[in-house]
């Protein structure tokens, strides 16, 4: 059974710092992996999706990498800003329709 | 933002009552999903739909049923609500299960 873990559960950094969020999964036979952002009281916003054949995806200050063999993905945020404060979740699809989510990393960027 | 509306946004009800949550989309996407989000568990898939009248179970489907009679509406029903079903419920849609999912803003359901 696929399990997805995100460590740490919470993180505080000063504004301007580059940071890395981690996601690990137990079964390397994945379809794709998504990173989401969730603001309090809101739904999830898809940030980046990496197909199983890809190694990384970039969007603006965000870069996500995927290493299937080690069961890991990282989300790199460059030059963090207070507006980046949110919970970041990763989700892995091991089958056609179903995603397994991690419990998220709650990020706070201090001004 | 993808056109997804969940209703109601908040609901408080009593144990044993039936509850129906609605997800309405204006994107004409084929795939729709219901998740619940609980502290310490993250999001867990309840049911999903891959077309009108085509649905299947997720990992936490016990106590829930769904229906999809039109492309735009996906209903989640708790036939007899229990306190363990107190949660935040999210609907998601996508035109392609290999592509990104788009989420509604959620329904906060409290069962007393």
PDB file of C-alpha atoms in Angstrom:
ATOM      1  CA  UNK A   1       0.000   0.000   0.000  1.00  0.00           C
ATOM      2  CA  UNK A   2       1.379   3.379  -1.029  1.00  0.00           C
ATOM      3  CA  UNK A   3       2.243   5.731   1.829  1.00  0.00           C
ATOM      4  CA  UNK A   4       3.286   9.351   1.457  1.00  0.00           C
ATOM      5  CA  UNK A   5       5.214  11.205   4.134  1.00  0.00           C
ATOM      6  CA  UNK A   6       6.114  14.862   4.422  1.00  0.00           C
ATOM      7  CA  UNK A   7       8.711  16.018   6.892  1.00  0.00           C
ATOM      8  CA  UNK A   8       8.853  18.438   8.636  1.00  0.00           C
ATOM      9  CA  UNK A   9       5.221  19.009   9.544  1.00  0.00           C
ATOM     10  CA  UNK A  10       5.919  22.713  10.107  1.00  0.00           C
ATOM     11  CA  UNK A  11       8.666  25.116   9.107  1.00  0.00           C
ATOM     12  CA  UNK A  12       9.398  28.793   9.805  1.00  0.00           C
ATOM     13  CA  UNK A  13      11.950  30.712   7.775  1.00  0.00           C
ATOM     14  CA  UNK A  14      12.923  34.368   7.381  1.00  0.00           C
ATOM     15  CA  UNK A  15      11.895  36.162   4.217  1.00  0.00           C
ATOM     16  CA  UNK A  16      14.314  35.771   1.326  1.00  0.00           C
ATOM     17  CA  UNK A  17      15.555  32.338   2.288  1.00  0.00           C
ATOM     18  CA  UNK A  18      15.671  29.517  -0.236  1.00  0.00           C
ATOM     19  CA  UNK A  19      14.001  26.416   1.138  1.00  0.00           C
ATOM     20  CA  UNK A  20      13.284  22.781   0.339  1.00  0.00           C
ATOM     21  CA  UNK A  21      10.199  20.795   1.244  1.00  0.00           C
ATOM     22  CA  UNK A  22      10.397  17.031   1.217  1.00  0.00           C
ATOM     23  CA  UNK A  23       8.000  14.298   0.149  1.00  0.00           C
ATOM     24  CA  UNK A  24       8.736  10.581   0.316  1.00  0.00           C
ATOM     25  CA  UNK A  25       6.680   7.643  -0.918  1.00  0.00           C
ATOM     26  CA  UNK A  26       7.004   3.915  -0.366  1.00  0.00           C
ATOM     27  CA  UNK A  27       6.079   2.478  -3.775  1.00  0.00           C
ATOM     28  CA  UNK A  28       8.165   3.708  -6.700  1.00  0.00           C
ATOM     29  CA  UNK A  29       5.616   2.506  -9.295  1.00  0.00           C
ATOM     30  CA  UNK A  30       3.899   5.860  -9.666  1.00  0.00           C
ATOM     31  CA  UNK A  31       2.021   7.557 -12.488  1.00  0.00           C
ATOM     32  CA  UNK A  32       2.817  11.084 -11.438  1.00  0.00           C
ATOM     33  CA  UNK A  33       3.333  13.344  -8.440  1.00  0.00           C
ATOM     34  CA  UNK A  34       1.686  16.674  -7.708  1.00  0.00           C
ATOM     35  CA  UNK A  35       2.567  19.477  -5.356  1.00  0.00           C
ATOM     36  CA  UNK A  36      -0.282  21.572  -3.997  1.00  0.00           C
ATOM     37  CA  UNK A  37      -0.638  24.679  -1.912  1.00  0.00           C
ATOM     38  CA  UNK A  38      -3.472  25.101   0.603  1.00  0.00           C
ATOM     39  CA  UNK A  39      -4.341  28.383   2.281  1.00  0.00           C
ATOM     40  CA  UNK A  40      -6.377  28.338   5.511  1.00  0.00           C
ATOM     41  CA  UNK A  41     -10.057  27.661   4.881  1.00  0.00           C
ATOM     42  CA  UNK A  42      -9.452  27.091   1.192  1.00  0.00           C
ATOM     43  CA  UNK A  43      -9.149  24.241  -1.223  1.00  0.00           C
ATOM     44  CA  UNK A  44      -5.930  23.011  -2.788  1.00  0.00           C
ATOM     45  CA  UNK A  45      -4.202  24.775  -5.651  1.00  0.00           C
ATOM     46  CA  UNK A  46      -2.082  22.646  -7.965  1.00  0.00           C
ATOM     47  CA  UNK A  47       1.450  24.059  -8.215  1.00  0.00           C
ATOM     48  CA  UNK A  48       3.427  21.517 -10.188  1.00  0.00           C
ATOM     49  CA  UNK A  49       2.824  18.089 -11.650  1.00  0.00           C
ATOM     50  CA  UNK A  50       5.674  15.749 -12.526  1.00  0.00           C
ATOM     51  CA  UNK A  51       5.004  12.754 -14.748  1.00  0.00           C
ATOM     52  CA  UNK A  52       6.777   9.520 -13.835  1.00  0.00           C
ATOM     53  CA  UNK A  53       9.069   9.897 -16.865  1.00  0.00           C
ATOM     54  CA  UNK A  54      10.208  13.380 -15.827  1.00  0.00           C
ATOM     55  CA  UNK A  55      12.889  14.428 -13.355  1.00  0.00           C
ATOM     56  CA  UNK A  56      11.745  17.955 -12.595  1.00  0.00           C
ATOM     57  CA  UNK A  57       9.286  20.752 -13.303  1.00  0.00           C
ATOM     58  CA  UNK A  58       9.659  24.483 -12.819  1.00  0.00           C
ATOM     59  CA  UNK A  59       7.192  27.319 -12.424  1.00  0.00           C
ATOM     60  CA  UNK A  60       8.510  30.739 -11.504  1.00  0.00           C
ATOM     61  CA  UNK A  61      10.294  30.500  -8.144  1.00  0.00           C
ATOM     62  CA  UNK A  62       9.205  26.895  -7.674  1.00  0.00           C
ATOM     63  CA  UNK A  63      11.091  23.812  -8.777  1.00  0.00           C
ATOM     64  CA  UNK A  64       9.989  20.271  -8.077  1.00  0.00           C
ATOM     65  CA  UNK A  65      12.195  17.245  -8.569  1.00  0.00           C
ATOM     66  CA  UNK A  66      11.355  13.560  -8.648  1.00  0.00           C
ATOM     67  CA  UNK A  67      13.588  10.590  -7.892  1.00  0.00           C
ATOM     68  CA  UNK A  68      11.448   7.485  -8.235  1.00  0.00           C
ATOM     69  CA  UNK A  69      14.202   5.039  -7.364  1.00  0.00           C
ATOM     70  CA  UNK A  70      14.664   6.591  -3.938  1.00  0.00           C
ATOM     71  CA  UNK A  71      10.963   7.381  -3.495  1.00  0.00           C
ATOM     72  CA  UNK A  72      11.519  11.102  -3.028  1.00  0.00           C
ATOM     73  CA  UNK A  73      10.394  14.436  -4.353  1.00  0.00           C
ATOM     74  CA  UNK A  74      11.480  17.883  -3.284  1.00  0.00           C
ATOM     75  CA  UNK A  75       9.845  21.267  -3.766  1.00  0.00           C
ATOM     76  CA  UNK A  76      12.364  24.080  -3.900  1.00  0.00           C
ATOM     77  CA  UNK A  77      11.130  27.616  -3.237  1.00  0.00           C
ATOM     78  CA  UNK A  78      13.552  30.370  -4.133  1.00  0.00           C
ATOM     79  CA  UNK A  79      13.665  33.730  -2.378  1.00  0.00           C
ATOM     80  CA  UNK A  80      10.724  32.986  -0.105  1.00  0.00           C
ATOM     81  CA  UNK A  81       8.141  35.689   0.587  1.00  0.00           C
ATOM     82  CA  UNK A  82       5.490  36.097   3.326  1.00  0.00           C
ATOM     83  CA  UNK A  83       2.869  35.362   0.647  1.00  0.00           C
ATOM     84  CA  UNK A  84       4.344  31.878   0.326  1.00  0.00           C
ATOM     85  CA  UNK A  85       3.041  31.058   3.807  1.00  0.00           C
ATOM     86  CA  UNK A  86       0.645  28.143   3.428  1.00  0.00           C
ATOM     87  CA  UNK A  87       0.471  24.383   3.777  1.00  0.00           C
ATOM     88  CA  UNK A  88       2.178  22.470   0.985  1.00  0.00           C
ATOM     89  CA  UNK A  89       0.995  18.971   0.140  1.00  0.00           C
ATOM     90  CA  UNK A  90       2.316  16.368  -2.210  1.00  0.00           C
ATOM     91  CA  UNK A  91       0.194  13.645  -3.745  1.00  0.00           C
ATOM     92  CA  UNK A  92       1.178  10.527  -5.617  1.00  0.00           C
ATOM     93  CA  UNK A  93      -0.847   8.658  -8.199  1.00  0.00           C
ATOM     94  CA  UNK A  94      -0.099   4.963  -8.344  1.00  0.00           C
ATOM     95  CA  UNK A  95      -3.073   4.070 -10.463  1.00  0.00           C
ATOM     96  CA  UNK A  96      -5.197   5.623 -13.142  1.00  0.00           C
ATOM     97  CA  UNK A  97      -7.527   7.689 -10.998  1.00  0.00           C
ATOM     98  CA  UNK A  98      -6.382   7.719  -7.423  1.00  0.00           C
ATOM     99  CA  UNK A  99      -4.050  10.001  -5.531  1.00  0.00           C
ATOM    100  CA  UNK A 100      -2.510   9.359  -2.117  1.00  0.00           C
ATOM    101  CA  UNK A 101      -1.768  12.556  -0.215  1.00  0.00           C
ATOM    102  CA  UNK A 102       0.831  13.392   2.379  1.00  0.00           C
ATOM    103  CA  UNK A 103      -0.237  15.279   5.497  1.00  0.00           C
ATOM    104  CA  UNK A 104       1.557  18.433   4.401  1.00  0.00           C
ATOM    105  CA  UNK A 105       4.209  20.869   5.577  1.00  0.00           C
ATOM    106  CA  UNK A 106       2.917  24.082   7.132  1.00  0.00           C
ATOM    107  CA  UNK A 107       5.242  26.873   6.006  1.00  0.00           C
ATOM    108  CA  UNK A 108       5.501  30.281   7.618  1.00  0.00           C
ATOM    109  CA  UNK A 109       7.709  32.915   6.026  1.00  0.00           C
ATOM    110  CA  UNK A 110       8.545  35.687   8.455  1.00  0.00           C
ATOM    111  CA  UNK A 111       8.796  39.289   7.238  1.00  0.00           C
TER     112      UNK A 111
ATOM    113  CA  UNK B   1      -9.750  29.358 -11.200  1.00  0.00           C
ATOM    114  CA  UNK B   2     -11.568  26.238 -12.313  1.00  0.00           C
ATOM    115  CA  UNK B   3     -15.332  26.643 -11.965  1.00  0.00           C
ATOM    116  CA  UNK B   4     -16.113  24.429  -9.003  1.00  0.00           C
ATOM    117  CA  UNK B   5     -18.773  25.209  -6.451  1.00  0.00           C
ATOM    118  CA  UNK B   6     -19.389  23.178  -3.332  1.00  0.00           C
ATOM    119  CA  UNK B   7     -22.573  23.531  -1.339  1.00  0.00           C
ATOM    120  CA  UNK B   8     -23.251  24.022   1.430  1.00  0.00           C
ATOM    121  CA  UNK B   9     -19.984  25.536   2.649  1.00  0.00           C
ATOM    122  CA  UNK B  10     -20.817  24.800   6.269  1.00  0.00           C
ATOM    123  CA  UNK B  11     -23.287  22.425   7.854  1.00  0.00           C
ATOM    124  CA  UNK B  12     -24.053  21.281  11.364  1.00  0.00           C
ATOM    125  CA  UNK B  13     -26.333  18.311  11.816  1.00  0.00           C
ATOM    126  CA  UNK B  14     -27.159  15.539  14.232  1.00  0.00           C
ATOM    127  CA  UNK B  15     -26.114  11.918  14.309  1.00  0.00           C
ATOM    128  CA  UNK B  16     -28.412   9.687  12.315  1.00  0.00           C
ATOM    129  CA  UNK B  17     -29.644  12.318   9.869  1.00  0.00           C
ATOM    130  CA  UNK B  18     -29.054  12.057   6.112  1.00  0.00           C
ATOM    131  CA  UNK B  19     -26.735  14.634   4.558  1.00  0.00           C
ATOM    132  CA  UNK B  20     -26.074  15.431   0.909  1.00  0.00           C
ATOM    133  CA  UNK B  21     -23.183  17.543  -0.296  1.00  0.00           C
ATOM    134  CA  UNK B  22     -23.113  18.920  -3.802  1.00  0.00           C
ATOM    135  CA  UNK B  23     -20.227  19.591  -6.152  1.00  0.00           C
ATOM    136  CA  UNK B  24     -21.055  21.592  -9.257  1.00  0.00           C
ATOM    137  CA  UNK B  25     -18.582  22.285 -12.077  1.00  0.00           C
ATOM    138  CA  UNK B  26     -18.784  24.479 -15.144  1.00  0.00           C
ATOM    139  CA  UNK B  27     -15.657  23.050 -16.843  1.00  0.00           C
ATOM    140  CA  UNK B  28     -17.267  19.996 -18.445  1.00  0.00           C
ATOM    141  CA  UNK B  29     -14.510  17.826 -16.964  1.00  0.00           C
ATOM    142  CA  UNK B  30     -15.060  14.078 -17.064  1.00  0.00           C
ATOM    143  CA  UNK B  31     -13.437  13.121 -13.766  1.00  0.00           C
ATOM    144  CA  UNK B  32     -14.720  14.193 -10.360  1.00  0.00           C
ATOM    145  CA  UNK B  33     -13.568  13.232  -6.881  1.00  0.00           C
ATOM    146  CA  UNK B  34     -14.719  13.507  -3.282  1.00  0.00           C
ATOM    147  CA  UNK B  35     -12.089  13.694  -0.526  1.00  0.00           C
ATOM    148  CA  UNK B  36     -12.220  14.233   3.187  1.00  0.00           C
ATOM    149  CA  UNK B  37      -9.499  16.065   5.082  1.00  0.00           C
ATOM    150  CA  UNK B  38      -8.800  15.306   8.737  1.00  0.00           C
ATOM    151  CA  UNK B  39      -5.928  16.337  11.001  1.00  0.00           C
ATOM    152  CA  UNK B  40      -3.178  13.752  10.943  1.00  0.00           C
ATOM    153  CA  UNK B  41      -4.636  11.930   7.933  1.00  0.00           C
ATOM    154  CA  UNK B  42      -4.308  14.396   5.114  1.00  0.00           C
ATOM    155  CA  UNK B  43      -6.757  14.059   2.254  1.00  0.00           C
ATOM    156  CA  UNK B  44      -8.329  10.674   1.654  1.00  0.00           C
ATOM    157  CA  UNK B  45     -10.348   9.664  -1.376  1.00  0.00           C
ATOM    158  CA  UNK B  46     -13.970   8.718  -0.665  1.00  0.00           C
ATOM    159  CA  UNK B  47     -15.419   8.123  -4.153  1.00  0.00           C
ATOM    160  CA  UNK B  48     -14.679   9.235  -7.651  1.00  0.00           C
ATOM    161  CA  UNK B  49     -16.474   9.400 -10.983  1.00  0.00           C
ATOM    162  CA  UNK B  50     -15.105   8.841 -14.466  1.00  0.00           C
ATOM    163  CA  UNK B  51     -18.262   9.786 -16.314  1.00  0.00           C
ATOM    164  CA  UNK B  52     -22.010  10.199 -15.975  1.00  0.00           C
ATOM    165  CA  UNK B  53     -23.336   7.300 -13.911  1.00  0.00           C
ATOM    166  CA  UNK B  54     -19.790   5.849 -13.673  1.00  0.00           C
ATOM    167  CA  UNK B  55     -18.452   5.870 -10.130  1.00  0.00           C
ATOM    168  CA  UNK B  56     -16.106   3.835  -7.975  1.00  0.00           C
ATOM    169  CA  UNK B  57     -14.931   3.611  -4.391  1.00  0.00           C
ATOM    170  CA  UNK B  58     -11.896   5.221  -2.842  1.00  0.00           C
ATOM    171  CA  UNK B  59     -10.043   4.219   0.303  1.00  0.00           C
ATOM    172  CA  UNK B  60     -12.631   5.483   2.834  1.00  0.00           C
ATOM    173  CA  UNK B  61     -15.975   4.817   1.130  1.00  0.00           C
ATOM    174  CA  UNK B  62     -17.837   3.074   3.988  1.00  0.00           C
ATOM    175  CA  UNK B  63     -20.880   5.104   5.047  1.00  0.00           C
ATOM    176  CA  UNK B  64     -20.895   7.207   1.881  1.00  0.00           C
ATOM    177  CA  UNK B  65     -22.657   6.954  -1.456  1.00  0.00           C
ATOM    178  CA  UNK B  66     -22.399   9.096  -4.571  1.00  0.00           C
ATOM    179  CA  UNK B  67     -24.381   9.864  -7.661  1.00  0.00           C
ATOM    180  CA  UNK B  68     -23.635  11.576 -10.936  1.00  0.00           C
ATOM    181  CA  UNK B  69     -26.633  11.993 -13.217  1.00  0.00           C
ATOM    182  CA  UNK B  70     -25.164  14.976 -15.106  1.00  0.00           C
ATOM    183  CA  UNK B  71     -21.618  15.869 -16.096  1.00  0.00           C
ATOM    184  CA  UNK B  72     -21.664  18.984 -13.965  1.00  0.00           C
ATOM    185  CA  UNK B  73     -22.958  17.578 -10.661  1.00  0.00           C
ATOM    186  CA  UNK B  74     -21.432  15.031  -8.297  1.00  0.00           C
ATOM    187  CA  UNK B  75     -23.361  14.390  -5.084  1.00  0.00           C
ATOM    188  CA  UNK B  76     -22.004  12.846  -1.895  1.00  0.00           C
ATOM    189  CA  UNK B  77     -24.552  11.370   0.523  1.00  0.00           C
ATOM    190  CA  UNK B  78     -24.151  10.291   4.105  1.00  0.00           C
ATOM    191  CA  UNK B  79     -27.179   8.069   4.578  1.00  0.00           C
ATOM    192  CA  UNK B  80     -27.043   8.185   8.372  1.00  0.00           C
ATOM    193  CA  UNK B  81     -24.392  10.589   9.594  1.00  0.00           C
ATOM    194  CA  UNK B  82     -22.059   9.611  12.421  1.00  0.00           C
ATOM    195  CA  UNK B  83     -19.710  11.761  14.494  1.00  0.00           C
ATOM    196  CA  UNK B  84     -16.723  10.102  12.803  1.00  0.00           C
ATOM    197  CA  UNK B  85     -17.829  11.747   9.559  1.00  0.00           C
ATOM    198  CA  UNK B  86     -17.209  15.213  10.961  1.00  0.00           C
ATOM    199  CA  UNK B  87     -14.636  16.552   8.535  1.00  0.00           C
ATOM    200  CA  UNK B  88     -13.883  18.979   5.747  1.00  0.00           C
ATOM    201  CA  UNK B  89     -15.011  17.595   2.412  1.00  0.00           C
ATOM    202  CA  UNK B  90     -13.387  18.606  -0.863  1.00  0.00           C
ATOM    203  CA  UNK B  91     -14.463  18.053  -4.405  1.00  0.00           C
ATOM    204  CA  UNK B  92     -11.900  17.943  -7.210  1.00  0.00           C
ATOM    205  CA  UNK B  93     -12.164  17.766 -10.983  1.00  0.00           C
ATOM    206  CA  UNK B  94      -9.854  17.063 -13.894  1.00  0.00           C
ATOM    207  CA  UNK B  95     -10.262  16.450 -17.623  1.00  0.00           C
ATOM    208  CA  UNK B  96      -7.480  13.863 -17.501  1.00  0.00           C
ATOM    209  CA  UNK B  97      -6.601  11.646 -14.519  1.00  0.00           C
ATOM    210  CA  UNK B  98      -2.928  11.991 -15.443  1.00  0.00           C
ATOM    211  CA  UNK B  99      -3.214  15.772 -15.215  1.00  0.00           C
ATOM    212  CA  UNK B 100      -3.583  18.279 -12.381  1.00  0.00           C
ATOM    213  CA  UNK B 101      -6.651  18.206 -10.179  1.00  0.00           C
ATOM    214  CA  UNK B 102      -8.574  21.384  -9.382  1.00  0.00           C
ATOM    215  CA  UNK B 103     -10.262  21.690  -6.020  1.00  0.00           C
ATOM    216  CA  UNK B 104     -13.328  23.417  -4.655  1.00  0.00           C
ATOM    217  CA  UNK B 105     -13.178  25.439  -1.439  1.00  0.00           C
ATOM    218  CA  UNK B 106     -14.594  22.650   0.683  1.00  0.00           C
ATOM    219  CA  UNK B 107     -17.568  21.939   2.926  1.00  0.00           C
ATOM    220  CA  UNK B 108     -17.048  21.954   6.683  1.00  0.00           C
ATOM    221  CA  UNK B 109     -19.412  19.344   8.124  1.00  0.00           C
ATOM    222  CA  UNK B 110     -19.984  18.938  11.857  1.00  0.00           C
ATOM    223  CA  UNK B 111     -22.053  16.040  13.157  1.00  0.00           C
ATOM    224  CA  UNK B 112     -23.099  16.336  16.768  1.00  0.00           C
TER     225      UNK B 112
END
